[in-house]
Amino acid sequence: MPKVKTNSGAKKRFFLTGTGKVKRHHAYHSHILTKKTKKQKRNLDHSALVDADDMKQVRDLLCLR
């Protein structure tokens, strides 16, 4: 059976915590920032956890079992 490859786009976007949860960055923080408030940009700067509904798909992309 061949090796299972990790999705190279996913490995750049997600990272694991020490307890095995998957963290992600917020979207909408890369451009068109002039019309967003300071508060909105500040809140987008933090990391967040991947939602439980999406966890299976992300773990499959990262080849985590």
Tab-separated table of N, CA and C in Angstrom:
chain	number	residue	atom	x	y	z
A	1	MET	N	0.849	-1.185	0.000
A	1	MET	CA	0.000	0.000	0.000
A	1	MET	C	0.889	1.241	0.000
A	2	PRO	N	0.567	2.261	-0.832
A	2	PRO	CA	1.435	3.441	-0.906
A	2	PRO	C	1.298	4.321	0.340
A	3	LYS	N	2.300	5.153	0.506
A	3	LYS	CA	2.272	6.109	1.610
A	3	LYS	C	1.159	7.126	1.355
A	4	VAL	N	0.580	7.622	2.422
A	4	VAL	CA	-0.461	8.642	2.323
A	4	VAL	C	0.211	9.999	2.465
A	5	LYS	N	-0.004	10.867	1.506
A	5	LYS	CA	0.651	12.168	1.531
A	5	LYS	C	-0.220	13.197	2.247
A	6	THR	N	0.422	14.043	3.025
A	6	THR	CA	-0.246	15.158	3.675
A	6	THR	C	-0.557	16.221	2.623
A	7	ASN	N	-1.716	16.836	2.710
A	7	ASN	CA	-2.079	17.919	1.809
A	7	ASN	C	-1.174	19.114	2.109
A	8	SER	N	-0.396	19.551	1.117
A	8	SER	CA	0.610	20.584	1.369
A	8	SER	C	-0.018	21.942	1.665
A	9	GLY	N	-1.232	22.198	1.159
A	9	GLY	CA	-1.907	23.449	1.495
A	9	GLY	C	-2.397	23.449	2.931
A	10	ALA	N	-2.843	22.286	3.396
A	10	ALA	CA	-3.363	22.194	4.763
A	10	ALA	C	-2.250	22.295	5.794
A	11	LYS	N	-1.073	21.744	5.483
A	11	LYS	CA	-0.008	21.782	6.481
A	11	LYS	C	0.536	23.197	6.686
A	12	LYS	N	0.256	24.105	5.734
A	12	LYS	CA	0.655	25.498	5.895
A	12	LYS	C	-0.392	26.301	6.668
A	13	ARG	N	-1.617	25.795	6.741
A	13	ARG	CA	-2.715	26.565	7.318
A	13	ARG	C	-3.145	26.117	8.705
A	14	PHE	N	-2.841	24.889	9.064
A	14	PHE	CA	-3.278	24.345	10.348
A	14	PHE	C	-2.073	23.870	11.143
A	15	PHE	N	-2.184	23.924	12.476
A	15	PHE	CA	-1.119	23.411	13.319
A	15	PHE	C	-1.724	22.819	14.578
A	16	LEU	N	-1.034	21.862	15.152
A	16	LEU	CA	-1.547	21.115	16.297
A	16	LEU	C	-1.169	21.782	17.604
A	17	THR	N	-2.053	21.657	18.590
A	17	THR	CA	-1.745	22.077	19.944
A	17	THR	C	-1.136	20.883	20.680
A	18	GLY	N	-0.716	21.102	21.886
A	18	GLY	CA	-0.127	20.025	22.669
A	18	GLY	C	-1.111	18.938	23.030
A	19	THR	N	-2.386	19.267	23.089
A	19	THR	CA	-3.402	18.274	23.448
A	19	THR	C	-4.027	17.615	22.230
A	20	GLY	N	-3.535	17.922	21.024
A	20	GLY	CA	-4.028	17.270	19.822
A	20	GLY	C	-5.137	18.000	19.099
A	21	LYS	N	-5.505	19.180	19.574
A	21	LYS	CA	-6.501	19.972	18.859
A	21	LYS	C	-5.825	20.671	17.683
A	22	VAL	N	-6.623	21.119	16.729
A	22	VAL	CA	-6.076	21.753	15.535
A	22	VAL	C	-6.417	23.239	15.578
A	23	LYS	N	-5.391	24.082	15.442
A	23	LYS	CA	-5.586	25.524	15.438
A	23	LYS	C	-5.538	26.043	14.015
A	24	ARG	N	-6.158	27.204	13.812
A	24	ARG	CA	-6.204	27.833	12.501
A	24	ARG	C	-6.110	29.338	12.682
A	25	HIS	N	-5.844	30.035	11.597
A	25	HIS	CA	-5.851	31.494	11.609
A	25	HIS	C	-7.191	31.988	11.076
A	26	HIS	N	-7.553	33.198	11.467
A	26	HIS	CA	-8.780	33.797	10.962
A	26	HIS	C	-8.585	34.268	9.522
A	27	ALA	N	-9.643	34.221	8.750
A	27	ALA	CA	-9.628	34.753	7.387
A	27	ALA	C	-9.885	36.271	7.446
A	28	TYR	N	-9.817	36.910	6.300
A	28	TYR	CA	-10.122	38.348	6.131
A	28	TYR	C	-9.126	39.264	6.838
A	29	HIS	N	-7.887	38.818	6.996
A	29	HIS	CA	-6.896	39.672	7.663
A	29	HIS	C	-5.668	39.899	6.787
A	30	SER	N	-5.819	39.713	5.476
A	30	SER	CA	-4.639	39.837	4.615
A	30	SER	C	-4.669	41.074	3.721
A	31	HIS	N	-5.838	41.535	3.338
A	31	HIS	CA	-5.893	42.721	2.486
A	31	HIS	C	-7.251	43.381	2.660
A	32	ILE	N	-7.403	44.545	2.029
A	32	ILE	CA	-8.594	45.409	2.193
A	32	ILE	C	-8.811	45.710	3.677
A	33	LEU	N	-7.746	46.178	4.318
A	33	LEU	CA	-7.802	46.418	5.762
A	33	LEU	C	-8.200	47.845	6.109
A	34	THR	N	-8.224	48.734	5.119
A	34	THR	CA	-8.500	50.138	5.436
A	34	THR	C	-9.941	50.358	5.856
A	35	LYS	N	-10.858	49.545	5.353
A	35	LYS	CA	-12.259	49.741	5.711
A	35	LYS	C	-12.666	48.966	6.954
A	36	LYS	N	-11.759	48.183	7.530
A	36	LYS	CA	-12.065	47.422	8.741
A	36	LYS	C	-11.614	48.210	9.953
A	37	THR	N	-12.367	48.094	11.035
A	37	THR	CA	-12.045	48.834	12.246
A	37	THR	C	-10.847	48.205	12.947
A	38	LYS	N	-10.227	48.977	13.840
A	38	LYS	CA	-9.094	48.456	14.605
A	38	LYS	C	-9.501	47.253	15.435
A	39	LYS	N	-10.681	47.314	15.999
A	39	LYS	CA	-11.172	46.209	16.821
A	39	LYS	C	-11.350	44.943	15.982
A	40	GLN	N	-11.893	45.095	14.781
A	40	GLN	CA	-12.110	43.942	13.906
A	40	GLN	C	-10.777	43.322	13.499
A	41	LYS	N	-9.807	44.165	13.136
A	41	LYS	CA	-8.499	43.654	12.733
A	41	LYS	C	-7.779	43.003	13.905
A	42	ARG	N	-7.909	43.568	15.089
A	42	ARG	CA	-7.273	43.009	16.283
A	42	ARG	C	-7.850	41.641	16.614
A	43	ASN	N	-9.162	41.493	16.489
A	43	ASN	CA	-9.788	40.209	16.793
A	43	ASN	C	-9.463	39.149	15.737
A	44	LEU	N	-9.224	39.558	14.501
A	44	LEU	CA	-8.854	38.609	13.455
A	44	LEU	C	-7.414	38.129	13.589
A	45	ASP	N	-6.616	38.817	14.404
A	45	ASP	CA	-5.200	38.502	14.523
A	45	ASP	C	-4.950	37.261	15.381
A	46	HIS	N	-5.923	36.862	16.200
A	46	HIS	CA	-5.748	35.729	17.099
A	46	HIS	C	-5.996	34.412	16.370
A	47	SER	N	-5.472	33.349	16.929
A	47	SER	CA	-5.745	32.016	16.393
A	47	SER	C	-7.048	31.492	16.979
A	48	ALA	N	-7.617	30.499	16.291
A	48	ALA	CA	-8.853	29.877	16.757
A	48	ALA	C	-8.729	28.371	16.558
A	49	LEU	N	-9.597	27.625	17.209
A	49	LEU	CA	-9.626	26.182	17.042
A	49	LEU	C	-10.545	25.823	15.887
A	50	VAL	N	-10.223	24.743	15.211
A	50	VAL	CA	-11.071	24.250	14.127
A	50	VAL	C	-12.355	23.719	14.740
A	51	ASP	N	-13.483	24.036	14.126
A	51	ASP	CA	-14.781	23.605	14.621
A	51	ASP	C	-14.895	22.081	14.580
A	52	ALA	N	-15.658	21.535	15.486
A	52	ALA	CA	-15.806	20.084	15.580
A	52	ALA	C	-16.413	19.487	14.314
A	53	ASP	N	-17.283	20.245	13.637
A	53	ASP	CA	-17.892	19.748	12.402
A	53	ASP	C	-16.871	19.589	11.272
A	54	ASP	N	-15.804	20.399	11.300
A	54	ASP	CA	-14.791	20.352	10.247
A	54	ASP	C	-13.571	19.517	10.636
A	55	MET	N	-13.529	19.032	11.868
A	55	MET	CA	-12.328	18.379	12.375
A	55	MET	C	-11.963	17.128	11.578
A	56	LYS	N	-12.942	16.315	11.195
A	56	LYS	CA	-12.646	15.077	10.470
A	56	LYS	C	-11.986	15.379	9.131
A	57	GLN	N	-12.508	16.360	8.416
A	57	GLN	CA	-11.961	16.721	7.110
A	57	GLN	C	-10.534	17.252	7.241
A	58	VAL	N	-10.292	18.098	8.241
A	58	VAL	CA	-8.949	18.670	8.429
A	58	VAL	C	-7.970	17.580	8.837
A	59	ARG	N	-8.377	16.680	9.714
A	59	ARG	CA	-7.489	15.600	10.150
A	59	ARG	C	-7.161	14.657	8.987
A	60	ASP	N	-8.103	14.454	8.073
A	60	ASP	CA	-7.821	13.642	6.891
A	60	ASP	C	-6.812	14.333	5.974
A	61	LEU	N	-6.923	15.654	5.833
A	61	LEU	CA	-5.982	16.387	5.007
A	61	LEU	C	-4.576	16.356	5.601
A	62	LEU	N	-4.495	16.368	6.934
A	62	LEU	CA	-3.200	16.347	7.610
A	62	LEU	C	-2.687	14.937	7.859
A	63	CYS	N	-3.464	13.930	7.454
A	63	CYS	CA	-3.121	12.514	7.654
A	63	CYS	C	-2.912	12.195	9.128
A	64	LEU	N	-3.812	12.670	9.958
A	64	LEU	CA	-3.772	12.390	11.398
A	64	LEU	C	-4.822	11.341	11.701
A	65	ARG	N	-4.479	10.367	12.431
A	65	ARG	CA	-5.435	9.323	12.825
A	65	ARG	C	-5.428	9.129	14.307
